[in-house]
Tab-separated table of C-alpha atoms and ligand atoms in Angstrom:
chain	number	residue	atom	x	y	z
P	1	MET	CA	-253.040	-74.817	-130.128
P	2	ARG	CA	-252.239	-78.119	-131.821
P	3	LYS	CA	-250.908	-80.858	-129.556
P	4	HIS	CA	-248.248	-83.100	-131.095
P	5	ARG	CA	-248.414	-86.625	-129.708
P	6	VAL	CA	-244.762	-87.596	-129.282
P	7	ALA	CA	-242.756	-90.747	-128.626
P	8	VAL	CA	-239.099	-90.545	-127.582
P	9	VAL	CA	-237.040	-93.496	-128.830
P	10	GLY	CA	-233.782	-93.970	-126.928
P	11	CYS	CA	-233.895	-92.933	-123.263
P	12	GLY	CA	-230.204	-92.395	-122.555
P	13	SER	CA	-228.271	-89.385	-121.289
P	14	LEU	CA	-229.347	-86.864	-123.915
P	15	ALA	CA	-233.011	-87.853	-123.839
P	16	GLN	CA	-233.103	-87.656	-120.034
P	17	GLY	CA	-231.119	-84.445	-119.834
P	18	VAL	CA	-232.639	-82.569	-122.786
P	19	HIS	CA	-235.431	-84.030	-124.939
P	20	LEU	CA	-237.691	-85.517	-122.281
P	21	PRO	CA	-237.596	-82.416	-120.019
P	22	ASN	CA	-238.109	-80.189	-123.084
P	23	ALA	CA	-241.042	-82.307	-124.283
P	24	GLN	CA	-242.512	-82.186	-120.785
P	25	ARG	CA	-242.359	-78.379	-120.537
P	26	ASN	CA	-243.491	-77.692	-124.111
P	27	PRO	CA	-247.261	-77.009	-124.053
P	28	ARG	CA	-247.493	-78.103	-127.702
P	29	ILE	CA	-246.340	-81.641	-126.872
P	30	GLU	CA	-248.177	-84.545	-125.305
P	31	LEU	CA	-245.648	-87.203	-124.311
P	32	VAL	CA	-247.305	-90.467	-125.291
P	33	ALA	CA	-244.470	-93.002	-125.088
P	34	THR	CA	-240.910	-93.587	-123.991
P	35	CYS	CA	-239.020	-96.386	-125.734
P	36	ASP	CA	-235.695	-98.053	-125.021
P	37	ILE	CA	-234.310	-101.544	-125.528
P	38	ASN	CA	-233.484	-101.287	-121.852
P	39	ALA	CA	-236.955	-101.804	-120.341
P	40	GLN	CA	-235.978	-100.248	-117.022
P	41	ALA	CA	-234.735	-97.060	-118.723
P	42	ALA	CA	-237.983	-96.767	-120.705
P	43	GLU	CA	-240.102	-97.325	-117.601
P	44	ASN	CA	-238.060	-94.955	-115.399
P	45	CYS	CA	-238.453	-92.235	-118.014
P	46	ARG	CA	-242.169	-92.913	-118.380
P	47	VAL	CA	-242.637	-92.334	-114.654
P	48	ARG	CA	-240.227	-89.407	-114.365
P	49	PHE	CA	-241.517	-87.479	-117.381
P	50	GLY	CA	-245.174	-88.471	-117.248
P	51	ALA	CA	-245.494	-90.466	-120.474
P	52	GLN	CA	-248.538	-92.674	-121.000
P	53	ARG	CA	-246.667	-95.884	-121.773
P	54	ALA	CA	-243.205	-97.410	-122.026
P	55	GLU	CA	-242.073	-99.700	-124.845
P	56	THR	CA	-238.996	-101.699	-125.720
P	57	ASP	CA	-239.760	-102.238	-129.422
P	58	TRP	CA	-239.957	-99.134	-131.614
P	59	ARG	CA	-241.688	-101.181	-134.360
P	60	LYS	CA	-244.888	-101.143	-132.292
P	61	LEU	CA	-244.745	-97.360	-132.029
P	62	VAL	CA	-244.132	-96.784	-135.729
P	63	VAL	CA	-247.597	-98.169	-136.525
P	64	ALA	CA	-249.343	-96.789	-133.419
P	65	PRO	CA	-252.314	-94.547	-134.309
P	66	ASP	CA	-251.877	-92.327	-131.221
P	67	ILE	CA	-248.394	-91.053	-132.161
P	68	ASP	CA	-247.795	-88.139	-134.578
P	69	LEU	CA	-244.092	-87.433	-134.166
P	70	PHE	CA	-240.887	-89.136	-133.039
P	71	ILE	CA	-237.810	-87.880	-131.285
P	72	LEU	CA	-235.016	-90.338	-132.087
P	73	ALA	CA	-232.370	-90.059	-129.369
P	74	THR	CA	-230.477	-93.305	-129.803
P	75	ARG	CA	-226.871	-93.214	-130.924
P	76	GLN	CA	-226.087	-93.389	-134.631
P	77	THR	CA	-226.555	-97.189	-134.664
P	78	LEU	CA	-230.287	-96.629	-135.310
P	79	ARG	CA	-231.162	-94.166	-138.058
P	80	GLY	CA	-232.492	-95.228	-141.513
P	81	GLU	CA	-233.853	-98.535	-140.237
P	82	PHE	CA	-236.172	-96.508	-137.972
P	83	ILE	CA	-236.683	-93.248	-139.875
P	84	ALA	CA	-237.796	-94.804	-143.188
P	85	PRO	CA	-240.698	-96.842	-141.722
P	86	ALA	CA	-241.670	-93.953	-139.427
P	87	LEU	CA	-242.073	-91.696	-142.478
P	88	GLU	CA	-243.834	-94.442	-144.442
P	89	ASN	CA	-246.346	-94.559	-141.581
P	90	GLY	CA	-246.928	-90.820	-141.804
P	91	LYS	CA	-244.840	-89.715	-138.824
P	92	PRO	CA	-242.172	-86.981	-139.062
P	93	VAL	CA	-238.947	-87.525	-137.101
P	94	TYR	CA	-236.643	-85.271	-135.127
P	95	THR	CA	-233.405	-87.262	-135.137
P	96	GLU	CA	-230.344	-86.655	-133.079
P	97	LYS	CA	-227.109	-86.050	-134.878
P	98	PRO	CA	-225.051	-87.568	-136.428
P	99	LEU	CA	-227.487	-88.380	-139.222
P	100	SER	CA	-225.377	-91.422	-140.112
P	101	PRO	CA	-221.799	-92.484	-140.808
P	102	ASP	CA	-223.041	-94.660	-143.680
P	103	LEU	CA	-223.791	-93.332	-147.179
P	104	ASP	CA	-226.418	-95.985	-148.013
P	105	ASP	CA	-228.197	-95.260	-144.739
P	106	MET	CA	-228.247	-91.526	-145.541
P	107	LEU	CA	-229.636	-92.223	-149.015
P	108	ARG	CA	-232.320	-94.453	-147.531
P	109	ILE	CA	-233.417	-91.589	-145.277
P	110	LEU	CA	-233.258	-89.075	-148.125
P	111	ARG	CA	-235.385	-91.303	-150.379
P	112	ALA	CA	-237.952	-91.799	-147.622
P	113	VAL	CA	-238.159	-88.024	-147.045
P	114	ARG	CA	-238.574	-87.255	-150.738
P	115	LYS	CA	-241.073	-90.063	-151.285
P	116	SER	CA	-243.235	-89.395	-148.225
P	117	GLY	CA	-243.040	-85.603	-148.451
P	118	LEU	CA	-242.710	-85.617	-144.655
P	119	PRO	CA	-239.928	-83.798	-142.859
P	120	VAL	CA	-237.015	-85.024	-140.792
P	121	CYS	CA	-235.227	-82.496	-138.613
P	122	VAL	CA	-231.611	-83.252	-137.716
P	123	GLY	CA	-230.485	-82.213	-134.242
P	124	HIS	CA	-227.896	-79.638	-135.285
P	125	ASN	CA	-229.505	-77.559	-132.568
P	126	ARG	CA	-226.861	-74.831	-132.344
P	127	ARG	CA	-228.480	-73.283	-135.418
P	128	SER	CA	-231.493	-72.487	-133.235
P	129	SER	CA	-229.611	-70.992	-130.294
P	130	PRO	CA	-230.504	-67.289	-129.883
P	131	ALA	CA	-226.801	-66.406	-129.578
P	132	MET	CA	-225.886	-68.317	-132.756
P	133	ILE	CA	-228.776	-66.741	-134.663
P	134	GLU	CA	-227.538	-63.296	-133.618
P	135	PHE	CA	-223.921	-64.199	-134.505
P	136	LYS	CA	-225.088	-65.345	-137.953
P	137	ARG	CA	-227.141	-62.175	-138.459
P	138	LEU	CA	-224.097	-60.010	-137.734
P	139	LEU	CA	-221.874	-62.206	-139.884
P	140	ASP	CA	-224.265	-62.092	-142.858
P	141	LYS	CA	-224.343	-58.328	-142.529
P	142	ALA	CA	-220.530	-58.170	-142.485
P	143	VAL	CA	-220.343	-60.494	-145.523
P	144	SER	CA	-222.865	-58.331	-147.401
P	145	GLY	CA	-220.257	-55.568	-147.562
P	146	VAL	CA	-221.594	-52.913	-145.165
P	147	PRO	CA	-218.916	-50.265	-144.582
P	148	SER	CA	-216.457	-50.936	-141.768
P	149	ILE	CA	-215.621	-47.965	-139.552
P	150	PRO	CA	-211.954	-46.940	-139.970
P	151	PRO	CA	-209.633	-48.553	-137.386
P	152	THR	CA	-207.673	-46.512	-134.843
P	153	VAL	CA	-204.532	-47.267	-136.811
P	154	ASN	CA	-205.370	-46.730	-140.462
P	155	ARG	CA	-202.699	-46.832	-143.167
P	156	MET	CA	-205.140	-47.534	-146.002
P	157	GLY	CA	-204.632	-44.207	-147.780
P	158	ASP	CA	-205.885	-44.528	-151.361
P	159	ARG	CA	-204.891	-48.198	-151.711
P	160	GLN	CA	-207.562	-50.365	-153.307
P	161	ARG	CA	-209.049	-53.163	-151.226
P	162	LEU	CA	-207.492	-56.618	-151.613
P	163	PRO	CA	-209.644	-59.487	-152.944
P	164	GLU	CA	-208.685	-61.438	-149.802
P	165	GLU	CA	-210.589	-58.916	-147.686
P	166	LYS	CA	-213.826	-60.576	-148.852
P	167	GLN	CA	-212.740	-64.055	-147.702
P	168	MET	CA	-214.325	-65.018	-144.405
P	169	GLN	CA	-211.900	-66.395	-141.830
P	170	LEU	CA	-213.852	-68.310	-139.214
P	171	LEU	CA	-212.229	-69.720	-136.092
P	172	MET	CA	-214.045	-72.221	-133.898
P	173	ARG	CA	-212.264	-73.008	-130.633
P	174	ILE	CA	-213.554	-75.938	-128.621
P	175	ASN	CA	-212.306	-76.276	-125.063
P	176	ASP	CA	-213.326	-79.859	-124.344
P	177	ASP	CA	-212.592	-82.030	-121.309
P	178	ALA	CA	-212.002	-85.768	-121.872
P	179	ARG	CA	-213.390	-86.444	-118.388
P	180	SER	CA	-216.845	-85.210	-119.420
P	181	TRP	CA	-217.266	-87.911	-122.119
P	182	LYS	CA	-218.594	-91.427	-121.702
P	183	SER	CA	-216.187	-94.126	-122.842
P	184	TRP	CA	-218.230	-94.989	-125.986
P	185	ALA	CA	-216.995	-91.761	-127.536
P	186	PHE	CA	-213.449	-93.101	-127.490
P	187	CYS	CA	-214.382	-96.655	-128.534
P	188	GLU	CA	-216.457	-95.877	-131.650
P	189	LYS	CA	-214.258	-95.934	-134.728
P	190	GLU	CA	-215.422	-92.463	-135.826
P	191	SER	CA	-215.157	-90.995	-132.312
P	192	ILE	CA	-215.447	-87.281	-131.499
P	193	LEU	CA	-214.210	-86.062	-134.883
P	194	PHE	CA	-217.470	-87.444	-136.272
P	195	ALA	CA	-220.013	-87.678	-133.448
P	196	GLU	CA	-219.454	-84.176	-132.074
P	197	ILE	CA	-217.871	-82.301	-134.931
P	198	VAL	CA	-220.909	-82.649	-137.212
P	199	HIS	CA	-222.391	-79.779	-135.147
P	200	PHE	CA	-219.542	-77.507	-136.192
P	201	ILE	CA	-219.266	-78.646	-139.796
P	202	ASP	CA	-222.969	-77.901	-140.050
P	203	LEU	CA	-222.332	-74.375	-138.791
P	204	ALA	CA	-219.349	-73.904	-141.122
P	205	LEU	CA	-221.474	-74.903	-144.150
P	206	TRP	CA	-224.376	-72.780	-142.885
P	207	MET	CA	-222.209	-69.694	-142.495
P	208	ASN	CA	-220.088	-69.959	-145.617
P	209	ARG	CA	-221.602	-68.978	-148.945
P	210	SER	CA	-219.432	-71.084	-151.239
P	211	HIS	CA	-218.794	-74.814	-151.228
P	212	PRO	CA	-215.821	-76.543	-149.547
P	213	VAL	CA	-212.943	-77.656	-151.780
P	214	ARG	CA	-210.316	-79.034	-149.400
P	215	ALA	CA	-210.165	-80.423	-145.879
P	216	PHE	CA	-207.260	-81.178	-143.591
P	217	VAL	CA	-207.114	-82.620	-140.109
P	218	GLU	CA	-204.026	-82.725	-137.930
P	219	GLY	CA	-204.430	-84.894	-134.831
P	220	SER	CA	-206.339	-87.862	-133.440
P	221	ASN	CA	-210.026	-88.345	-134.242
P	222	ARG	CA	-210.617	-88.864	-130.494
P	223	GLY	CA	-209.638	-85.277	-129.704
P	224	ASN	CA	-206.792	-82.697	-129.779
P	225	PHE	CA	-207.201	-82.011	-133.483
P	226	THR	CA	-207.206	-79.009	-135.757
P	227	ILE	CA	-209.385	-78.926	-138.874
P	228	ILE	CA	-208.886	-76.601	-141.802
P	229	LEU	CA	-211.705	-76.286	-144.337
P	230	ARG	CA	-210.986	-74.298	-147.473
P	231	PHE	CA	-213.915	-72.931	-149.504
P	232	ALA	CA	-214.122	-72.130	-153.213
P	233	ASP	CA	-214.117	-68.360	-152.614
P	234	GLY	CA	-210.915	-68.607	-150.538
P	235	SER	CA	-212.706	-68.440	-147.188
P	236	MET	CA	-211.342	-70.693	-144.458
P	237	THR	CA	-212.794	-72.264	-141.355
P	238	THR	CA	-210.330	-73.459	-138.719
P	239	LEU	CA	-211.585	-75.590	-135.873
P	240	GLN	CA	-209.316	-76.216	-132.923
P	241	HIS	CA	-210.461	-78.980	-130.614
P	242	SER	CA	-208.799	-79.608	-127.280
P	243	LEU	CA	-209.602	-82.582	-125.107
P	244	VAL	CA	-207.392	-81.386	-122.282
P	245	GLY	CA	-209.255	-78.292	-121.194
P	246	HIS	CA	-211.390	-77.841	-118.081
P	247	PHE	CA	-215.148	-78.460	-118.397
P	248	ASP	CA	-216.056	-75.452	-116.264
P	249	TYR	CA	-214.289	-73.008	-118.578
P	250	PRO	CA	-216.524	-71.744	-121.458
P	251	LYS	CA	-216.368	-74.414	-124.141
P	252	GLU	CA	-217.089	-72.796	-127.502
P	253	LEU	CA	-215.709	-69.607	-128.997
P	254	PHE	CA	-216.520	-68.551	-132.569
P	255	GLU	CA	-214.618	-65.659	-134.086
P	256	ALA	CA	-215.205	-64.571	-137.681
P	257	THR	CA	-213.504	-61.849	-139.663
P	258	VAL	CA	-214.574	-60.559	-143.076
P	259	ASN	CA	-214.550	-57.204	-144.893
P	260	ASN	CA	-212.553	-55.739	-141.979
P	261	ILE	CA	-215.273	-56.573	-139.470
P	262	THR	CA	-214.829	-58.914	-136.497
P	263	VAL	CA	-217.733	-60.829	-134.969
P	264	ALA	CA	-217.392	-63.176	-132.002
P	265	MET	CA	-219.709	-65.461	-130.058
P	266	ASP	CA	-218.555	-66.733	-126.676
P	267	GLN	CA	-220.254	-69.808	-125.281
P	268	TYR	CA	-223.789	-68.728	-126.253
P	269	PHE	CA	-223.873	-65.940	-123.644
P	270	GLU	CA	-221.903	-63.114	-125.235
P	271	ILE	CA	-221.712	-61.707	-128.756
P	272	ARG	CA	-219.178	-59.053	-129.710
P	273	GLN	CA	-218.521	-57.138	-132.878
P	274	CYS	CA	-216.142	-54.489	-134.037
P	275	GLY	CA	-216.493	-52.503	-137.254
P	276	MET	CA	-220.244	-51.956	-137.711
P	277	ALA	CA	-221.209	-48.497	-136.498
P	278	ASP	CA	-224.911	-49.279	-136.082
P	279	GLU	CA	-224.501	-52.466	-134.020
P	280	ALA	CA	-223.765	-52.824	-130.303
P	281	ALA	CA	-220.179	-53.757	-129.445
P	282	VAL	CA	-221.308	-56.348	-126.867
P	283	LYS	CA	-224.583	-58.190	-126.334
P	284	GLN	CA	-225.350	-60.693	-123.629
P	285	MET	CA	-227.788	-63.590	-123.669
P	286	PRO	CA	-229.365	-65.407	-120.701
P	287	TYR	CA	-228.048	-68.769	-119.530
P	288	ALA	CA	-230.083	-71.947	-120.080
P	289	ALA	CA	-233.487	-72.377	-118.437
P	290	GLY	CA	-232.983	-73.614	-114.879
P	291	CYS	CA	-229.782	-71.605	-114.366
P	292	GLU	CA	-231.501	-68.476	-113.053
P	293	TRP	CA	-229.396	-68.865	-109.884
P	294	ALA	CA	-226.459	-67.424	-111.893
P	295	THR	CA	-227.041	-63.682	-112.011
P	296	LYS	CA	-223.718	-62.312	-113.301
P	297	THR	CA	-223.420	-62.117	-117.066
P	298	GLY	CA	-220.717	-61.976	-119.722
P	299	MET	CA	-217.372	-63.767	-119.640
P	300	THR	CA	-216.214	-62.292	-116.327
P	301	GLY	CA	-219.651	-62.855	-114.773
P	302	TYR	CA	-219.683	-66.480	-115.948
P	303	MET	CA	-216.283	-67.181	-114.405
P	304	GLN	CA	-217.364	-65.521	-111.132
P	305	CYS	CA	-220.628	-67.520	-111.030
P	306	VAL	CA	-218.751	-70.798	-111.528
P	307	ALA	CA	-216.218	-69.954	-108.793
P	308	GLU	CA	-218.923	-68.797	-106.340
P	309	GLU	CA	-221.014	-71.901	-107.026
P	310	ARG	CA	-218.009	-74.087	-106.256
P	311	GLN	CA	-217.546	-72.276	-102.920
P	312	ARG	CA	-221.248	-72.495	-102.093
P	313	ALA	CA	-221.343	-76.230	-102.828
P	314	LYS	CA	-218.192	-76.870	-100.770
P	315	ALA	CA	-219.604	-74.989	-97.779
P	316	LYS	CA	-222.907	-76.924	-98.017
P	317	GLY	CA	-221.252	-80.262	-98.788
P	318	ASP	CA	-223.173	-80.799	-102.029
P	319	ALA	CA	-222.222	-80.995	-105.717
P	320	PRO	CA	-221.796	-77.730	-107.640
P	321	ARG	CA	-224.613	-76.962	-110.086
P	322	TRP	CA	-223.642	-76.829	-113.745
P	323	LEU	CA	-223.923	-73.404	-115.348
P	324	ASN	CA	-225.504	-74.475	-118.620
P	325	VAL	CA	-226.022	-72.257	-121.649
P	326	ASN	CA	-228.727	-72.151	-124.302
P	327	LYS	CA	-227.509	-74.172	-127.293
P	328	GLY	CA	-230.943	-74.115	-128.905
P	329	HIS	CA	-232.275	-77.624	-128.161
P	330	TYR	CA	-235.739	-76.438	-127.067
P	331	ASP	CA	-236.085	-73.913	-129.886
P	332	HIS	CA	-234.859	-76.360	-132.540
P	333	LEU	CA	-237.631	-78.815	-131.675
P	334	ASP	CA	-240.185	-76.025	-131.289
P	335	ARG	CA	-239.277	-74.622	-134.720
P	336	PHE	CA	-239.716	-78.126	-136.142
P	337	LEU	CA	-243.253	-78.179	-134.685
P	338	ASP	CA	-243.875	-74.853	-136.469
P	339	HIS	CA	-242.602	-76.398	-139.689
P	340	ILE	CA	-244.863	-79.438	-139.343
P	341	GLU	CA	-247.779	-77.026	-138.886
P	342	GLY	CA	-246.768	-75.201	-142.084
P	343	ARG	CA	-245.485	-72.107	-140.259
P	344	GLY	CA	-241.805	-71.794	-141.114
P	345	PRO	CA	-238.830	-73.630	-142.578
P	346	ASN	CA	-237.420	-76.889	-141.289
P	347	PRO	CA	-234.588	-75.702	-138.977
P	348	CYS	CA	-232.282	-78.451	-140.305
P	349	ASP	CA	-233.469	-80.755	-143.068
P	350	VAL	CA	-231.856	-83.954	-144.293
P	351	GLU	CA	-230.769	-82.283	-147.534
P	352	SER	CA	-228.430	-80.050	-145.560
P	353	ALA	CA	-227.341	-82.748	-143.103
P	354	VAL	CA	-226.128	-85.241	-145.727
P	355	PRO	CA	-223.290	-82.941	-146.914
P	356	VAL	CA	-222.325	-82.373	-143.270
P	357	ASN	CA	-221.951	-86.102	-142.674
P	358	ARG	CA	-220.130	-86.663	-145.961
P	359	LEU	CA	-217.687	-83.914	-145.134
P	360	ALA	CA	-217.184	-85.388	-141.664
P	361	LEU	CA	-216.293	-88.707	-143.337
P	362	LYS	CA	-213.751	-86.829	-145.469
P	363	LEU	CA	-212.242	-85.414	-142.298
P	364	LEU	CA	-211.839	-88.935	-140.937
P	365	ASP	CA	-209.997	-89.834	-144.165
P	366	SER	CA	-207.703	-86.861	-143.704
P	367	ALA	CA	-206.982	-87.719	-140.063
P	368	ARG	CA	-206.225	-91.342	-141.009
P	369	LEU	CA	-203.968	-90.414	-143.934
P	370	GLY	CA	-202.347	-87.438	-142.254
P	371	LEU	CA	-202.914	-85.530	-145.510
P	372	PRO	CA	-205.232	-82.869	-146.930
P	373	VAL	CA	-208.093	-84.363	-148.967
P	374	ALA	CA	-210.047	-82.868	-151.859
P	375	VAL	CA	-213.739	-82.215	-151.287
P	376	GLN	CA	-215.674	-82.982	-154.449
P	377	PRO	CA	-219.154	-81.964	-155.660
P	378	GLU	CA	-220.546	-85.368	-154.657
P	379	ASP	CA	-219.668	-84.491	-151.047
P	380	TRP	CA	-221.936	-81.432	-150.938
P	381	HIS	CA	-224.331	-81.726	-153.896
P	382	LEU	CA	-227.330	-84.062	-153.840
P	383	PRO	CA	-228.580	-85.334	-157.173
P	384	GLN	CA	-232.078	-86.559	-158.030
P	385	LEU	CA	-232.588	-90.080	-156.716
P	386	GLU	CA	-234.415	-92.926	-158.414
P	387	ALA	CA	-237.305	-94.245	-156.363
B	401	LIG	N1	-227.447	-82.445	-129.829
B	401	LIG	C1	-226.678	-82.541	-128.770
B	401	LIG	O1	-226.327	-81.564	-128.135
B	401	LIG	C2	-226.224	-83.899	-128.319
B	401	LIG	C3	-225.563	-84.047	-127.097
B	401	LIG	C4	-225.237	-85.327	-126.685
B	401	LIG	C5	-225.518	-86.429	-127.488
B	401	LIG	N2	-226.115	-86.227	-128.687
B	401	LIG	C6	-226.428	-87.377	-129.565
B	401	LIG	O2	-227.549	-88.056	-129.010
B	401	LIG	C7	-227.457	-89.448	-129.270
B	401	LIG	C8	-227.623	-90.204	-127.954
B	401	LIG	O3	-226.533	-89.918	-127.108
B	401	LIG	P1	-226.556	-90.357	-125.557
B	401	LIG	O4	-225.346	-89.789	-124.938
B	401	LIG	O5	-227.886	-90.073	-124.969
B	401	LIG	O6	-226.368	-91.941	-125.713
B	401	LIG	P2	-226.776	-93.039	-124.644
B	401	LIG	O7	-225.966	-94.237	-124.989
B	401	LIG	O8	-226.715	-92.490	-123.270
B	401	LIG	O9	-228.325	-93.306	-124.981
B	401	LIG	C9	-228.774	-94.034	-126.071
B	401	LIG	C10	-229.993	-94.855	-125.624
B	401	LIG	O10	-230.550	-95.483	-126.759
B	401	LIG	C11	-230.982	-96.783	-126.381
B	401	LIG	N3	-231.114	-97.618	-127.574
B	401	LIG	C12	-230.143	-98.170	-128.330
B	401	LIG	N4	-230.671	-98.867	-129.354
B	401	LIG	C13	-232.031	-98.744	-129.247
B	401	LIG	C14	-233.119	-99.245	-129.982
B	401	LIG	N5	-232.936	-100.032	-131.052
B	401	LIG	N6	-234.370	-98.905	-129.591
B	401	LIG	C15	-234.577	-98.123	-128.511
B	401	LIG	N7	-233.565	-97.633	-127.751
B	401	LIG	C16	-232.314	-97.946	-128.110
B	401	LIG	C17	-229.905	-97.250	-125.435
B	401	LIG	O11	-230.338	-98.333	-124.622
B	401	LIG	C18	-229.632	-95.963	-124.633
B	401	LIG	O12	-230.464	-95.877	-123.481
B	401	LIG	C19	-226.116	-89.658	-129.974
B	401	LIG	O13	-226.322	-89.783	-131.354
B	401	LIG	C20	-225.328	-88.398	-129.650
B	401	LIG	O14	-224.391	-88.056	-130.660
B	401	LIG	C21	-226.496	-85.007	-129.104
């Protein structure tokens, strides 16, 4: 088994909660260095996660001979400036999302990828969640035109199918809680409509087969917004984001309808479908690693586990444990290792992340103007670039 010698740059909340523990438990990774401009954060993470050294200047790591791969977990303020020299020095990069809010920065990264021939994986990790992969499999099957079993109420008779019945209608409902966010999310000019929503735009582009033509946002870019994306084949994706929900209620619900088939994915632990005779109506997925204490499954089971955990914690006088779900972080990185070893596709390359970020910028325009905006080929098509 090949060992990838890894440095994690940026030792904030996400690195400490996700990437460093995942690197530590992945037998294919040797954690060589932690790096943060905050020396104490880098050192604390070195000790806690067993890295060999701590650094405050990523420039030293970019040229270090004992590092093969970077995980970039800073906020979007550091992207091309780091990624381009890392690639030039022969080191692939797993970068957190968003790729960048700046077009020139994105092009710099794209040029460096094309010139070096080395991969960058963007942390749109939901693509690698087992539940999302299963949702996409069912959705692709529904889109392909498999027959839908007749509904209980069926007035079809000999009427021909409507062209609209081939248009996928995808609903993404995000039950967010403002209290769970750090204040930077509300101070950055792009805010949640950019920083968080790139995950969902990525999924919308991944699941739709035609290109987007129009985008509309109603609401504030900090939260409480609804996005409508219209695609060239008439398909629509509607994303409803609420900042005033409760964190302990399941956050993400995806519901897609196409060709008279309904497929739903609830918070990465339950997948439902109606219409395909050879597929199960309901499937359940395990919670995230470390949440084995929660033994009841499905939506009702999840709600019961959360309520029981609250009671247990109150009786013991400690804080309730968070019932986390598998959004694919570990698998996304692991699949990237496979890709580096020549055993599979890059789970999210820069070529597919640039259109996501460009479309997110269009959404910011729409929110600012209060109007629908056209999405043009330059927003989703990448031309050849001069060196
Ligand atoms: N994929 C996901 O599920 C997910 C979830 C949360 C956050 N994120 C993304 O992860 C990124 C980090 O978010 P966070 O909440 O951990 O932020 P954070 O502010 O907690 O952490 C960022 C860290 O980077 C360090 N840093 C800044 N500039 C640096 C530099 N030049 N060199 C080295 N270190 C530097 C900071 O000191 C800080 O410790 C963001 O882009 C965010 O959008 C992704």
